[in-house]
Structure formats: C-alpha cells, structure tokens
Short mmCIF file of N, CA and C in Angstrom, two decimals:
data_model
loop_
_atom_site.label_atom_id
_atom_site.label_comp_id
_atom_site.label_asym_id
_atom_site.label_seq_id
_atom_site.Cartn_x
_atom_site.Cartn_y
_atom_site.Cartn_z
N UNK A 1 -7.52 71.18 136.14
CA UNK A 1 -7.17 69.81 135.93
C UNK A 1 -5.69 69.65 136.25
N UNK A 2 -5.39 68.72 137.14
CA UNK A 2 -4.01 68.47 137.54
C UNK A 2 -3.46 67.29 136.75
N UNK A 3 -2.43 67.56 135.98
CA UNK A 3 -1.77 66.50 135.23
C UNK A 3 -0.59 65.97 136.04
N UNK A 4 -0.36 64.68 135.97
CA UNK A 4 0.79 64.15 136.71
C UNK A 4 2.08 64.64 136.08
N UNK A 5 3.04 64.96 136.90
CA UNK A 5 4.32 65.43 136.41
C UNK A 5 5.23 64.24 136.18
N UNK A 6 5.92 64.32 135.10
CA UNK A 6 6.88 63.25 134.81
C UNK A 6 8.27 63.80 134.96
N UNK A 7 9.14 62.97 135.41
CA UNK A 7 10.52 63.39 135.58
C UNK A 7 11.24 63.15 134.26
N UNK A 8 11.44 64.18 133.48
CA UNK A 8 12.07 64.04 132.18
C UNK A 8 13.57 64.26 132.25
N UNK A 9 14.10 64.40 133.45
CA UNK A 9 15.54 64.62 133.58
C UNK A 9 16.28 63.31 133.31
N UNK A 10 17.40 63.45 132.65
CA UNK A 10 18.23 62.29 132.36
C UNK A 10 19.06 61.93 133.58
N UNK A 11 19.47 60.69 133.69
CA UNK A 11 20.39 60.34 134.78
C UNK A 11 21.65 61.19 134.69
N UNK A 12 22.34 61.33 135.79
CA UNK A 12 23.46 62.28 135.90
C UNK A 12 24.50 62.10 134.79
N UNK A 13 24.96 60.91 134.55
CA UNK A 13 25.98 60.68 133.53
C UNK A 13 25.47 60.98 132.13
N UNK A 14 24.23 60.68 131.86
CA UNK A 14 23.66 60.90 130.54
C UNK A 14 23.45 62.39 130.28
N UNK A 15 23.07 63.12 131.30
CA UNK A 15 22.85 64.55 131.13
C UNK A 15 24.14 65.25 130.75
N UNK A 16 25.25 64.87 131.40
CA UNK A 16 26.53 65.48 131.06
C UNK A 16 26.93 65.11 129.63
N UNK A 17 26.73 63.86 129.26
CA UNK A 17 27.07 63.40 127.92
C UNK A 17 26.22 64.12 126.87
N UNK A 18 24.94 64.27 127.16
CA UNK A 18 24.04 64.95 126.24
C UNK A 18 24.44 66.40 126.05
N UNK A 19 24.77 67.08 127.13
CA UNK A 19 25.18 68.49 127.05
C UNK A 19 26.48 68.62 126.27
N UNK A 20 27.41 67.68 126.47
CA UNK A 20 28.68 67.74 125.74
C UNK A 20 28.44 67.54 124.25
N UNK A 21 27.59 66.60 123.91
CA UNK A 21 27.30 66.36 122.49
C UNK A 21 26.59 67.57 121.87
N UNK A 22 25.73 68.19 122.65
CA UNK A 22 25.03 69.36 122.16
C UNK A 22 26.01 70.50 121.89
N UNK A 23 26.98 70.68 122.78
CA UNK A 23 28.00 71.71 122.58
C UNK A 23 28.85 71.42 121.35
N UNK A 24 29.22 70.14 121.17
CA UNK A 24 30.03 69.77 120.01
C UNK A 24 29.27 70.01 118.71
N UNK A 25 27.98 69.69 118.70
CA UNK A 25 27.16 69.91 117.51
C UNK A 25 27.03 71.40 117.21
N UNK A 26 26.83 72.19 118.25
CA UNK A 26 26.72 73.63 118.05
C UNK A 26 28.03 74.22 117.52
N UNK A 27 29.17 73.75 118.05
CA UNK A 27 30.46 74.24 117.56
C UNK A 27 30.66 73.85 116.09
N UNK A 28 30.30 72.61 115.75
CA UNK A 28 30.42 72.17 114.37
C UNK A 28 29.55 73.04 113.46
N UNK A 29 28.35 73.33 113.89
CA UNK A 29 27.42 74.13 113.08
C UNK A 29 27.98 75.52 112.82
N UNK A 30 28.53 76.16 113.84
CA UNK A 30 29.02 77.53 113.67
C UNK A 30 30.35 77.58 112.95
N UNK A 31 31.05 76.46 112.81
CA UNK A 31 32.28 76.43 112.02
C UNK A 31 31.99 76.31 110.52
N UNK A 32 30.76 75.95 110.16
CA UNK A 32 30.40 75.86 108.75
C UNK A 32 30.37 77.26 108.14
N UNK A 33 30.65 77.36 106.83
CA UNK A 33 30.54 78.68 106.18
C UNK A 33 29.11 79.21 106.27
N UNK A 34 28.98 80.50 106.27
CA UNK A 34 27.67 81.14 106.45
C UNK A 34 26.69 80.72 105.36
N UNK A 35 27.17 80.50 104.15
CA UNK A 35 26.29 80.09 103.06
C UNK A 35 25.63 78.74 103.32
N UNK A 36 26.38 77.82 103.95
CA UNK A 36 25.82 76.50 104.24
C UNK A 36 24.84 76.51 105.41
N UNK A 37 24.97 77.51 106.25
CA UNK A 37 24.07 77.59 107.41
C UNK A 37 22.73 78.23 107.06
N UNK A 38 22.56 78.65 105.80
CA UNK A 38 21.30 79.30 105.43
C UNK A 38 20.19 78.26 105.38
N UNK A 39 18.96 78.67 105.61
CA UNK A 39 17.83 77.74 105.60
C UNK A 39 17.58 77.09 104.24
N UNK A 40 18.11 77.69 103.19
CA UNK A 40 17.89 77.12 101.85
C UNK A 40 18.51 75.73 101.76
N UNK A 41 19.73 75.58 102.26
CA UNK A 41 20.40 74.29 102.17
C UNK A 41 19.71 73.22 102.99
N UNK A 42 19.24 73.59 104.18
CA UNK A 42 18.53 72.59 104.98
C UNK A 42 17.20 72.20 104.33
N UNK A 43 16.57 73.15 103.65
CA UNK A 43 15.33 72.84 102.92
C UNK A 43 15.62 71.91 101.75
N UNK A 44 16.69 72.17 101.02
CA UNK A 44 17.06 71.31 99.90
C UNK A 44 17.41 69.91 100.40
N UNK A 45 18.19 69.84 101.45
CA UNK A 45 18.56 68.54 102.01
C UNK A 45 17.33 67.77 102.49
N UNK A 46 16.45 68.46 103.19
CA UNK A 46 15.21 67.81 103.65
C UNK A 46 14.35 67.33 102.49
N UNK A 47 14.28 68.14 101.43
CA UNK A 47 13.50 67.75 100.26
C UNK A 47 14.09 66.53 99.59
N UNK A 48 15.41 66.47 99.48
CA UNK A 48 16.07 65.31 98.88
C UNK A 48 15.86 64.04 99.71
N UNK A 49 15.91 64.18 101.01
CA UNK A 49 15.67 63.03 101.89
C UNK A 49 14.24 62.53 101.73
N UNK A 50 13.30 63.45 101.71
CA UNK A 50 11.89 63.06 101.54
C UNK A 50 11.68 62.40 100.18
N UNK A 51 12.29 62.95 99.14
CA UNK A 51 12.16 62.36 97.80
C UNK A 51 12.75 60.95 97.78
N UNK A 52 13.89 60.76 98.41
CA UNK A 52 14.50 59.43 98.47
C UNK A 52 13.62 58.44 99.21
N UNK A 53 13.02 58.88 100.31
CA UNK A 53 12.13 57.99 101.06
C UNK A 53 10.89 57.64 100.26
N UNK A 54 10.35 58.61 99.53
CA UNK A 54 9.19 58.33 98.68
C UNK A 54 9.53 57.35 97.55
N UNK A 55 10.71 57.49 96.96
CA UNK A 55 11.12 56.56 95.92
C UNK A 55 11.30 55.15 96.48
N UNK A 56 11.88 55.05 97.66
CA UNK A 56 12.04 53.73 98.30
C UNK A 56 10.68 53.12 98.61
N UNK A 57 9.75 53.91 99.11
CA UNK A 57 8.40 53.42 99.41
C UNK A 57 7.71 52.96 98.13
N UNK A 58 7.87 53.73 97.06
CA UNK A 58 7.27 53.35 95.77
C UNK A 58 7.83 52.01 95.30
N UNK A 59 9.13 51.81 95.44
CA UNK A 59 9.74 50.56 95.00
C UNK A 59 9.21 49.37 95.80
N UNK A 60 9.06 49.54 97.10
CA UNK A 60 8.55 48.46 97.95
C UNK A 60 7.11 48.12 97.58
N UNK A 61 6.29 49.14 97.40
CA UNK A 61 4.89 48.91 97.04
C UNK A 61 4.78 48.26 95.66
N UNK A 62 5.59 48.72 94.72
CA UNK A 62 5.59 48.16 93.37
C UNK A 62 5.95 46.67 93.39
N UNK A 63 6.97 46.30 94.16
CA UNK A 63 7.37 44.90 94.28
C UNK A 63 6.27 44.07 94.94
N UNK A 64 5.61 44.63 95.93
CA UNK A 64 4.52 43.90 96.59
C UNK A 64 3.36 43.66 95.64
N UNK A 65 3.05 44.64 94.82
CA UNK A 65 1.97 44.48 93.84
C UNK A 65 2.34 43.40 92.82
N UNK A 66 3.59 43.40 92.35
CA UNK A 66 4.02 42.38 91.40
C UNK A 66 3.95 40.98 92.02
N UNK A 67 4.37 40.84 93.27
CA UNK A 67 4.28 39.54 93.94
C UNK A 67 2.83 39.11 94.07
N UNK A 68 1.95 40.03 94.37
CA UNK A 68 0.53 39.70 94.48
C UNK A 68 -0.04 39.23 93.15
N UNK A 69 0.36 39.90 92.07
CA UNK A 69 -0.11 39.48 90.75
C UNK A 69 0.39 38.09 90.40
N UNK A 70 1.66 37.81 90.70
CA UNK A 70 2.21 36.49 90.42
C UNK A 70 1.51 35.41 91.24
N UNK A 71 1.24 35.71 92.50
CA UNK A 71 0.54 34.76 93.35
C UNK A 71 -0.87 34.50 92.83
N UNK A 72 -1.53 35.56 92.39
CA UNK A 72 -2.88 35.42 91.85
C UNK A 72 -2.87 34.56 90.59
N UNK A 73 -1.90 34.78 89.70
CA UNK A 73 -1.79 33.97 88.49
C UNK A 73 -1.52 32.51 88.82
N UNK A 74 -0.66 32.27 89.81
CA UNK A 74 -0.34 30.89 90.20
C UNK A 74 -1.59 30.19 90.75
N UNK A 75 -2.36 30.88 91.58
CA UNK A 75 -3.60 30.29 92.10
C UNK A 75 -4.59 30.01 90.98
N UNK A 76 -4.68 30.92 90.02
CA UNK A 76 -5.60 30.73 88.90
C UNK A 76 -5.18 29.54 88.05
N UNK A 77 -3.88 29.41 87.78
CA UNK A 77 -3.40 28.26 87.01
C UNK A 77 -3.63 26.95 87.75
N UNK A 78 -3.41 26.96 89.06
CA UNK A 78 -3.64 25.76 89.88
C UNK A 78 -5.12 25.38 89.85
N UNK A 79 -5.99 26.35 89.98
CA UNK A 79 -7.43 26.07 89.96
C UNK A 79 -7.87 25.54 88.60
N UNK A 80 -7.32 26.11 87.54
CA UNK A 80 -7.67 25.64 86.20
C UNK A 80 -7.18 24.21 85.97
N UNK A 81 -5.97 23.92 86.42
CA UNK A 81 -5.43 22.57 86.26
C UNK A 81 -6.24 21.57 87.07
N UNK A 82 -6.65 21.94 88.27
CA UNK A 82 -7.49 21.06 89.09
C UNK A 82 -8.83 20.81 88.42
N UNK A 83 -9.42 21.86 87.85
CA UNK A 83 -10.69 21.69 87.15
C UNK A 83 -10.54 20.74 85.97
N UNK A 84 -9.44 20.90 85.21
CA UNK A 84 -9.22 20.01 84.06
C UNK A 84 -9.06 18.56 84.51
N UNK A 85 -8.39 18.35 85.64
CA UNK A 85 -8.23 16.98 86.13
C UNK A 85 -9.58 16.40 86.56
N UNK A 86 -10.40 17.22 87.17
CA UNK A 86 -11.68 16.72 87.68
C UNK A 86 -12.68 16.39 86.58
N UNK A 87 -12.54 17.01 85.40
CA UNK A 87 -13.50 16.75 84.33
C UNK A 87 -13.06 15.62 83.40
N UNK A 88 -11.96 14.96 83.71
CA UNK A 88 -11.55 13.81 82.90
C UNK A 88 -12.60 12.71 83.03
N UNK A 89 -12.88 11.99 81.93
CA UNK A 89 -13.98 11.02 81.95
C UNK A 89 -13.74 9.83 82.88
N UNK A 90 -12.55 9.30 82.91
CA UNK A 90 -12.29 8.11 83.73
C UNK A 90 -11.89 8.52 85.14
N UNK A 91 -12.42 7.81 86.12
CA UNK A 91 -12.13 8.12 87.52
C UNK A 91 -10.65 7.92 87.82
N UNK A 92 -10.05 6.86 87.31
CA UNK A 92 -8.63 6.59 87.58
C UNK A 92 -7.75 7.66 86.94
N UNK A 93 -8.10 8.10 85.75
CA UNK A 93 -7.33 9.16 85.09
C UNK A 93 -7.45 10.46 85.87
N UNK A 94 -8.63 10.74 86.38
CA UNK A 94 -8.84 11.95 87.18
C UNK A 94 -8.02 11.90 88.46
N UNK A 95 -8.05 10.74 89.15
CA UNK A 95 -7.27 10.61 90.38
C UNK A 95 -5.78 10.72 90.12
N UNK A 96 -5.32 10.08 89.05
CA UNK A 96 -3.91 10.14 88.71
C UNK A 96 -3.48 11.57 88.37
N UNK A 97 -4.31 12.25 87.64
CA UNK A 97 -4.02 13.64 87.28
C UNK A 97 -3.94 14.53 88.52
N UNK A 98 -4.90 14.37 89.43
CA UNK A 98 -4.89 15.16 90.66
C UNK A 98 -3.67 14.83 91.52
N UNK A 99 -3.28 13.54 91.52
CA UNK A 99 -2.11 13.13 92.29
C UNK A 99 -0.85 13.78 91.72
N UNK A 100 -0.70 13.76 90.42
CA UNK A 100 0.46 14.39 89.79
C UNK A 100 0.45 15.90 90.02
N UNK A 101 -0.71 16.48 89.98
CA UNK A 101 -0.84 17.92 90.20
C UNK A 101 -0.42 18.29 91.61
N UNK A 102 -0.87 17.53 92.59
CA UNK A 102 -0.50 17.86 93.97
C UNK A 102 0.98 17.58 94.22
N UNK A 103 1.53 16.56 93.56
CA UNK A 103 2.96 16.28 93.72
C UNK A 103 3.79 17.39 93.10
N UNK A 104 3.39 17.89 91.95
CA UNK A 104 4.15 18.97 91.33
C UNK A 104 3.99 20.27 92.11
N UNK A 105 2.85 20.46 92.75
CA UNK A 105 2.65 21.67 93.55
C UNK A 105 3.53 21.65 94.79
N UNK A 106 3.77 20.46 95.33
CA UNK A 106 4.62 20.34 96.52
C UNK A 106 6.10 20.33 96.15
N UNK A 107 6.39 20.20 94.86
CA UNK A 107 7.78 20.23 94.44
C UNK A 107 8.45 18.87 94.45
N UNK A 108 7.73 17.82 94.76
CA UNK A 108 8.34 16.49 94.78
C UNK A 108 7.97 15.78 93.49
N UNK A 109 8.95 15.19 92.87
CA UNK A 109 8.73 14.46 91.63
C UNK A 109 8.61 12.98 91.96
N UNK A 110 7.42 12.46 91.84
CA UNK A 110 7.20 11.05 92.09
C UNK A 110 7.41 10.28 90.79
N UNK A 111 7.94 9.09 90.92
CA UNK A 111 8.11 8.27 89.73
C UNK A 111 6.75 7.75 89.27
N UNK A 112 6.69 7.29 88.04
CA UNK A 112 5.40 6.80 87.51
C UNK A 112 4.92 5.56 88.27
N UNK A 113 5.87 4.74 88.77
CA UNK A 113 5.47 3.56 89.55
C UNK A 113 4.83 3.99 90.86
N UNK A 114 5.37 5.02 91.50
CA UNK A 114 4.78 5.51 92.75
C UNK A 114 3.41 6.14 92.47
N UNK A 115 3.29 6.85 91.36
CA UNK A 115 2.00 7.44 90.99
C UNK A 115 0.94 6.35 90.81
N UNK A 116 1.30 5.29 90.11
CA UNK A 116 0.35 4.20 89.88
C UNK A 116 -0.04 3.53 91.19
N UNK A 117 0.95 3.36 92.06
CA UNK A 117 0.67 2.71 93.34
C UNK A 117 -0.26 3.58 94.19
N UNK A 118 0.00 4.90 94.25
CA UNK A 118 -0.83 5.79 95.04
C UNK A 118 -2.23 5.92 94.42
N UNK A 119 -2.31 5.90 93.09
CA UNK A 119 -3.60 6.03 92.44
C UNK A 119 -4.48 4.81 92.68
N UNK A 120 -3.86 3.65 92.82
CA UNK A 120 -4.64 2.44 93.03
C UNK A 120 -5.17 2.33 94.45
N UNK A 121 -4.65 3.10 95.37
CA UNK A 121 -5.09 3.01 96.77
C UNK A 121 -6.37 3.67 97.00
#
C-alpha cells in the first residue's frame, strides 16, 4: 500500500528559528541542577497540572449543574403560576392574571391602567 508523502519540512526561515529555539531550550535544561532534571520532578509537575485541570473542570461542571437546576425551578414556578391563572373562575381575572404574568416574565412593569386596557381587548 502506497501512502502519499507529505512535506513536513518547515519553510526555510521557520526551520532556522525552530532549531535555534530547540538549542536554547536544551541549553536551559542542562543548566538546571541535576536534582531538578530527574524524572520525579517532571512527574510531580505533570500530576499537579492534571490535578489543577481536573479541579477547573469540576468547577465548570458544578456551575453548569447549578444553572440547570435554577432554570428548571424557574420553569416550574412559571408553569405553576400559569396554571393558577388559568383556573381562576372569572375569564377577565384569568386574562388579567396571565397578562401580568407575561409582563413580569418579560421584565416590563406595566401600570394597572395599561393592564386593564390590554385585558379589555
């Protein structure tokens, strides 16, 4: 089976820059004390990074779950309030209640005169 070959070589300027950075990193590594170059420290550092990432992920998931619970409670309260408005005995009282409920859900406070006018329509 013949696989197509890809040209993984970097452009000329980038290859020189990459090699220079690689040399600088290698020089920095070998200037470190021998104790710091041991695999134990890199394992500890890697473990700490993984632990930090797991804690951050846990925090994000926890916040998302809390937001979902709050949204669920808000929908349940809205549904219960709508049900209570619909079971009112008088049609005008039911319409007025639903109108006030939808206005409060949208965040706009209508005056009682506007409520009466909209309910009569």
